[in-house]
PDB file of C-alpha atoms in Angstrom:
ATOM      1  CA  MET Z   1    -205.563-117.804 -33.883  1.00  0.00           C
ATOM      2  CA  GLU Z   2    -203.366-115.453 -35.943  1.00  0.00           C
ATOM      3  CA  LYS Z   3    -202.985-113.070 -32.992  1.00  0.00           C
ATOM      4  CA  GLU Z   4    -201.598-115.916 -30.912  1.00  0.00           C
ATOM      5  CA  LEU Z   5    -199.189-116.884 -33.708  1.00  0.00           C
ATOM      6  CA  ILE Z   6    -198.000-113.291 -34.004  1.00  0.00           C
ATOM      7  CA  GLN Z   7    -197.427-113.016 -30.263  1.00  0.00           C
ATOM      8  CA  ALA Z   8    -195.559-116.317 -30.219  1.00  0.00           C
ATOM      9  CA  ALA Z   9    -193.438-115.278 -33.209  1.00  0.00           C
ATOM     10  CA  LYS Z  10    -192.672-111.952 -31.513  1.00  0.00           C
ATOM     11  CA  SER Z  11    -191.417-113.961 -28.547  1.00  0.00           C
ATOM     12  CA  GLY Z  12    -189.022-115.871 -30.784  1.00  0.00           C
ATOM     13  CA  ASP Z  13    -191.113-118.982 -31.492  1.00  0.00           C
ATOM     14  CA  LYS Z  14    -189.713-120.259 -34.809  1.00  0.00           C
ATOM     15  CA  GLN Z  15    -192.666-122.591 -35.401  1.00  0.00           C
ATOM     16  CA  ALA Z  16    -195.091-119.671 -35.073  1.00  0.00           C
ATOM     17  CA  MET Z  17    -193.091-117.646 -37.609  1.00  0.00           C
ATOM     18  CA  ALA Z  18    -193.023-120.650 -39.943  1.00  0.00           C
ATOM     19  CA  ALA Z  19    -196.796-120.976 -39.611  1.00  0.00           C
ATOM     20  CA  LEU Z  20    -197.276-117.277 -40.448  1.00  0.00           C
ATOM     21  CA  TYR Z  21    -194.960-117.693 -43.426  1.00  0.00           C
ATOM     22  CA  GLN Z  22    -196.899-120.727 -44.710  1.00  0.00           C
ATOM     23  CA  GLN Z  23    -200.175-118.919 -44.209  1.00  0.00           C
ATOM     24  CA  HIS Z  24    -199.193-115.843 -46.264  1.00  0.00           C
ATOM     25  CA  VAL Z  25    -196.329-116.678 -48.634  1.00  0.00           C
ATOM     26  CA  GLN Z  26    -198.527-117.501 -51.644  1.00  0.00           C
ATOM     27  CA  ALA Z  27    -200.555-114.298 -51.381  1.00  0.00           C
ATOM     28  CA  ILE Z  28    -197.396-112.195 -51.116  1.00  0.00           C
ATOM     29  CA  TYR Z  29    -195.733-114.047 -53.992  1.00  0.00           C
ATOM     30  CA  ARG Z  30    -198.773-113.552 -56.269  1.00  0.00           C
ATOM     31  CA  TYR Z  31    -198.894-109.858 -55.358  1.00  0.00           C
ATOM     32  CA  VAL Z  32    -195.197-109.390 -56.113  1.00  0.00           C
ATOM     33  CA  MET Z  33    -195.312-111.492 -59.290  1.00  0.00           C
ATOM     34  CA  ALA Z  34    -198.162-109.385 -60.654  1.00  0.00           C
ATOM     35  CA  ARG Z  35    -195.997-106.290 -60.215  1.00  0.00           C
ATOM     36  CA  VAL Z  36    -192.578-107.536 -61.420  1.00  0.00           C
ATOM     37  CA  ASN Z  37    -193.541-110.261 -63.922  1.00  0.00           C
ATOM     38  CA  ASP Z  38    -190.320-112.189 -63.343  1.00  0.00           C
ATOM     39  CA  THR Z  39    -190.329-115.460 -61.398  1.00  0.00           C
ATOM     40  CA  HIS Z  40    -186.812-115.147 -59.999  1.00  0.00           C
ATOM     41  CA  VAL Z  41    -187.224-111.512 -58.996  1.00  0.00           C
ATOM     42  CA  ALA Z  42    -190.635-112.279 -57.438  1.00  0.00           C
ATOM     43  CA  GLU Z  43    -189.101-115.115 -55.416  1.00  0.00           C
ATOM     44  CA  ASP Z  44    -186.261-112.859 -54.255  1.00  0.00           C
ATOM     45  CA  ILE Z  45    -188.568-110.016 -53.285  1.00  0.00           C
ATOM     46  CA  THR Z  46    -190.963-112.395 -51.511  1.00  0.00           C
ATOM     47  CA  SER Z  47    -188.030-113.747 -49.540  1.00  0.00           C
ATOM     48  CA  ASP Z  48    -186.912-110.187 -48.719  1.00  0.00           C
ATOM     49  CA  VAL Z  49    -190.430-109.373 -47.511  1.00  0.00           C
ATOM     50  CA  PHE Z  50    -190.350-112.192 -44.966  1.00  0.00           C
ATOM     51  CA  VAL Z  51    -186.803-111.397 -43.872  1.00  0.00           C
ATOM     52  CA  ARG Z  52    -187.881-107.788 -43.276  1.00  0.00           C
ATOM     53  CA  ALA Z  53    -191.014-108.985 -41.476  1.00  0.00           C
ATOM     54  CA  LEU Z  54    -188.911-111.187 -39.213  1.00  0.00           C
ATOM     55  CA  GLU Z  55    -186.519-108.303 -38.478  1.00  0.00           C
ATOM     56  CA  THR Z  56    -189.287-105.842 -37.645  1.00  0.00           C
ATOM     57  CA  LEU Z  57    -191.793-108.237 -36.064  1.00  0.00           C
ATOM     58  CA  PRO Z  58    -190.880-107.193 -32.490  1.00  0.00           C
ATOM     59  CA  HIS Z  59    -192.110-103.696 -33.386  1.00  0.00           C
ATOM     60  CA  TYR Z  60    -195.290-104.852 -35.168  1.00  0.00           C
ATOM     61  CA  GLU Z  61    -198.477-103.668 -33.541  1.00  0.00           C
ATOM     62  CA  GLN Z  62    -201.864-104.510 -34.981  1.00  0.00           C
ATOM     63  CA  GLN Z  63    -203.494-101.103 -35.369  1.00  0.00           C
ATOM     64  CA  GLY Z  64    -206.551-101.945 -37.416  1.00  0.00           C
ATOM     65  CA  ILE Z  65    -204.488-103.482 -40.217  1.00  0.00           C
ATOM     66  CA  PRO Z  66    -204.235-107.270 -40.393  1.00  0.00           C
ATOM     67  CA  PHE Z  67    -200.857-109.002 -40.525  1.00  0.00           C
ATOM     68  CA  LEU Z  68    -201.302-109.710 -44.254  1.00  0.00           C
ATOM     69  CA  GLY Z  69    -201.908-105.993 -44.849  1.00  0.00           C
ATOM     70  CA  TRP Z  70    -198.647-105.249 -43.055  1.00  0.00           C
ATOM     71  CA  LEU Z  71    -196.887-107.786 -45.286  1.00  0.00           C
ATOM     72  CA  TYR Z  72    -198.433-106.154 -48.397  1.00  0.00           C
ATOM     73  CA  ARG Z  73    -197.011-102.806 -47.264  1.00  0.00           C
ATOM     74  CA  ILE Z  74    -193.559-104.314 -46.872  1.00  0.00           C
ATOM     75  CA  ALA Z  75    -193.906-105.967 -50.296  1.00  0.00           C
ATOM     76  CA  SER Z  76    -194.992-102.703 -51.884  1.00  0.00           C
ATOM     77  CA  GLY Z  77    -191.919-100.972 -50.489  1.00  0.00           C
ATOM     78  CA  LYS Z  78    -189.633-103.769 -51.694  1.00  0.00           C
ATOM     79  CA  ILE Z  79    -191.142-103.545 -55.187  1.00  0.00           C
ATOM     80  CA  VAL Z  80    -190.599 -99.785 -55.274  1.00  0.00           C
ATOM     81  CA  ASP Z  81    -186.993-100.351 -54.164  1.00  0.00           C
ATOM     82  CA  TYR Z  82    -186.503-102.958 -56.880  1.00  0.00           C
ATOM     83  CA  TYR Z  83    -187.635-100.604 -59.642  1.00  0.00           C
ATOM     84  CA  ARG Z  84    -185.780 -97.643 -58.158  1.00  0.00           C
ATOM     85  CA  TRP Z  85    -182.456 -99.477 -57.890  1.00  0.00           C
ATOM     86  CA  SER Z  86    -182.697-101.503 -61.066  1.00  0.00           C
ATOM     87  CA  GLY Z  87    -183.967 -98.660 -63.261  1.00  0.00           C
ATOM     88  CA  ARG Z  88    -186.332-101.174 -64.854  1.00  0.00           C
ATOM     89  CA  ARG Z  89    -189.927-100.949 -65.926  1.00  0.00           C
ATOM     90  CA  ALA Z  90    -192.443-103.746 -65.493  1.00  0.00           C
ATOM     91  CA  SER Z  91    -192.251-106.528 -68.060  1.00  0.00           C
ATOM     92  CA  ASN Z  92    -195.443-107.843 -69.588  1.00  0.00           C
ATOM     93  CA  GLN Z  93    -194.125-111.191 -70.751  1.00  0.00           C
ATOM     94  CA  ALA Z  94    -195.284-113.202 -67.750  1.00  0.00           C
ATOM     95  CA  LEU Z  95    -198.730-111.592 -67.773  1.00  0.00           C
ATOM     96  CA  ASP Z  96    -199.180-112.437 -71.457  1.00  0.00           C
ATOM     97  CA  GLU Z  97    -198.152-116.042 -70.813  1.00  0.00           C
ATOM     98  CA  HIS Z  98    -200.826-116.530 -68.131  1.00  0.00           C
ATOM     99  CA  LEU Z  99    -203.781-115.146 -70.049  1.00  0.00           C
ATOM    100  CA  PRO Z 100    -206.161-117.638 -71.641  1.00  0.00           C
ATOM    101  CA  ASP Z 101    -206.020-118.137 -75.404  1.00  0.00           C
ATOM    102  CA  MET Z 102    -209.824-118.117 -75.831  1.00  0.00           C
ATOM    103  CA  MET Z 103    -209.494-119.394 -79.431  1.00  0.00           C
ATOM    104  CA  GLU Z 104    -208.344-116.032 -80.761  1.00  0.00           C
ATOM    105  CA  SER Z 105    -206.905-115.486 -84.189  1.00  0.00           C
ATOM    106  CA  PRO Z 106    -203.254-114.394 -84.349  1.00  0.00           C
ATOM    107  CA  GLU Z 107    -204.429-110.842 -85.120  1.00  0.00           C
ATOM    108  CA  GLN Z 108    -206.708-110.835 -82.074  1.00  0.00           C
ATOM    109  CA  GLN Z 109    -203.922-112.211 -79.887  1.00  0.00           C
ATOM    110  CA  ALA Z 110    -201.520-109.525 -81.125  1.00  0.00           C
ATOM    111  CA  PHE Z 111    -204.100-106.794 -80.504  1.00  0.00           C
ATOM    112  CA  ARG Z 112    -204.828-108.118 -76.997  1.00  0.00           C
ATOM    113  CA  SER Z 113    -201.109-108.321 -76.187  1.00  0.00           C
ATOM    114  CA  ALA Z 114    -200.612-104.739 -77.353  1.00  0.00           C
ATOM    115  CA  GLN Z 115    -203.509-103.583 -75.177  1.00  0.00           C
ATOM    116  CA  ILE Z 116    -202.080-105.403 -72.142  1.00  0.00           C
ATOM    117  CA  ARG Z 117    -198.622-103.897 -72.689  1.00  0.00           C
ATOM    118  CA  GLU Z 118    -200.171-100.434 -72.986  1.00  0.00           C
ATOM    119  CA  MET Z 119    -202.233-100.923 -69.825  1.00  0.00           C
ATOM    120  CA  MET Z 120    -199.218-102.236 -67.871  1.00  0.00           C
ATOM    121  CA  ALA Z 121    -197.149 -99.234 -68.972  1.00  0.00           C
ATOM    122  CA  HIS Z 122    -199.917 -96.896 -67.834  1.00  0.00           C
ATOM    123  CA  LEU Z 123    -200.216 -98.674 -64.465  1.00  0.00           C
ATOM    124  CA  GLN Z 124    -196.781 -97.260 -63.661  1.00  0.00           C
ATOM    125  CA  SER Z 125    -198.333 -93.765 -63.900  1.00  0.00           C
ATOM    126  CA  LEU Z 126    -200.739 -94.475 -61.042  1.00  0.00           C
ATOM    127  CA  THR Z 127    -199.931 -93.720 -57.421  1.00  0.00           C
ATOM    128  CA  THR Z 128    -198.598 -96.580 -55.322  1.00  0.00           C
ATOM    129  CA  GLU Z 129    -201.926 -96.789 -53.465  1.00  0.00           C
ATOM    130  CA  GLN Z 130    -203.890 -96.886 -56.724  1.00  0.00           C
ATOM    131  CA  GLN Z 131    -201.638 -99.663 -58.035  1.00  0.00           C
ATOM    132  CA  GLN Z 132    -202.036-101.549 -54.766  1.00  0.00           C
ATOM    133  CA  VAL Z 133    -205.823-101.317 -54.754  1.00  0.00           C
ATOM    134  CA  LEU Z 134    -206.006-102.593 -58.351  1.00  0.00           C
ATOM    135  CA  MET Z 135    -203.631-105.466 -57.553  1.00  0.00           C
ATOM    136  CA  LEU Z 136    -205.538-106.466 -54.431  1.00  0.00           C
ATOM    137  CA  ARG Z 137    -208.921-106.202 -56.130  1.00  0.00           C
ATOM    138  CA  PHE Z 138    -208.295-107.594 -59.606  1.00  0.00           C
ATOM    139  CA  VAL Z 139    -205.138-109.710 -59.373  1.00  0.00           C
ATOM    140  CA  GLN Z 140    -205.519-111.084 -55.858  1.00  0.00           C
ATOM    141  CA  GLY Z 141    -209.323-111.160 -56.101  1.00  0.00           C
ATOM    142  CA  HIS Z 142    -210.065-109.530 -52.749  1.00  0.00           C
ATOM    143  CA  SER Z 143    -213.448-107.932 -52.108  1.00  0.00           C
ATOM    144  CA  ILE Z 144    -213.822-104.226 -51.354  1.00  0.00           C
ATOM    145  CA  SER Z 145    -214.104-104.960 -47.626  1.00  0.00           C
ATOM    146  CA  GLN Z 146    -211.068-107.280 -47.624  1.00  0.00           C
ATOM    147  CA  THR Z 147    -209.040-104.719 -49.584  1.00  0.00           C
ATOM    148  CA  ALA Z 148    -210.076-101.982 -47.151  1.00  0.00           C
ATOM    149  CA  GLU Z 149    -208.999-104.102 -44.203  1.00  0.00           C
ATOM    150  CA  LEU Z 150    -205.673-105.035 -45.827  1.00  0.00           C
ATOM    151  CA  MET Z 151    -204.897-101.420 -46.693  1.00  0.00           C
ATOM    152  CA  GLY Z 152    -206.095-100.034 -43.363  1.00  0.00           C
ATOM    153  CA  LYS Z 153    -208.703 -97.864 -45.068  1.00  0.00           C
ATOM    154  CA  ASN Z 154    -212.462 -97.702 -45.022  1.00  0.00           C
ATOM    155  CA  GLU Z 155    -214.508 -99.187 -47.870  1.00  0.00           C
ATOM    156  CA  ASN Z 156    -215.443 -95.796 -49.312  1.00  0.00           C
ATOM    157  CA  ALA Z 157    -211.771 -94.809 -49.525  1.00  0.00           C
ATOM    158  CA  VAL Z 158    -210.988 -98.040 -51.379  1.00  0.00           C
ATOM    159  CA  LYS Z 159    -213.908 -97.481 -53.763  1.00  0.00           C
ATOM    160  CA  ALA Z 160    -212.688 -93.934 -54.425  1.00  0.00           C
ATOM    161  CA  LEU Z 161    -209.099 -95.111 -54.993  1.00  0.00           C
ATOM    162  CA  GLN Z 162    -210.288 -97.814 -57.359  1.00  0.00           C
ATOM    163  CA  PHE Z 163    -212.554 -95.381 -59.225  1.00  0.00           C
ATOM    164  CA  ARG Z 164    -209.772 -92.802 -59.639  1.00  0.00           C
ATOM    165  CA  ALA Z 165    -207.317 -95.477 -60.763  1.00  0.00           C
ATOM    166  CA  MET Z 166    -209.741 -96.822 -63.358  1.00  0.00           C
ATOM    167  CA  GLN Z 167    -210.562 -93.298 -64.548  1.00  0.00           C
ATOM    168  CA  THR Z 168    -206.878 -92.496 -64.933  1.00  0.00           C
ATOM    169  CA  LEU Z 169    -206.213 -95.730 -66.819  1.00  0.00           C
ATOM    170  CA  ALA Z 170    -209.139 -95.087 -69.149  1.00  0.00           C
ATOM    171  CA  ARG Z 171    -207.935 -91.537 -69.795  1.00  0.00           C
ATOM    172  CA  LEU Z 172    -204.370 -92.651 -70.427  1.00  0.00           C
ATOM    173  CA  MET Z 173    -205.516 -95.364 -72.795  1.00  0.00           C
ATOM    174  CA  GLY Z 174    -207.648 -92.902 -74.746  1.00  0.00           C
ATOM    175  CA  ASP Z 175    -211.082 -94.141 -73.644  1.00  0.00           C
ATOM    176  CA  ARG Z 176    -212.901 -90.918 -72.789  1.00  0.00           C
ATOM    177  CA  SER Z 177    -216.320 -92.503 -72.434  1.00  0.00           C
TER     178      SER Z 177
END
């Protein structure tokens, strides 16, 4: 079904492009929002992703990577551009706001918030692929096989990327166990 939509959209069918947009906009928005933590910026970048997809769709060829994986790659590039041109670092405010309270004391909440800010700062030290695999796995909730398909990698490569990313985060956060 998606292949037919892609072909129709490549031929200029506006309804097919709208259907592809509706099918994937929430996943792309969540991915971007997890990286930029700013609603307005996430909306802008998500919009830019689909504009870029529309511009380059005639050249899109499915080479073992699903359409959503292609959109994730565009989104990743747009996020890198955003941070490069704005000179900003990721904000943790939105992430803190979405975490459950879990009946914590104010001291526990402050400690948890500090840990999250530290982890988010260290995420910036990871490679783009390591960041992407962690976002797809733990923020988007994709399985290893889904993540592999979306990234155009095999499952073992995704497992290795995830392992190295987690090792690096643990080392950076001082957990040497």
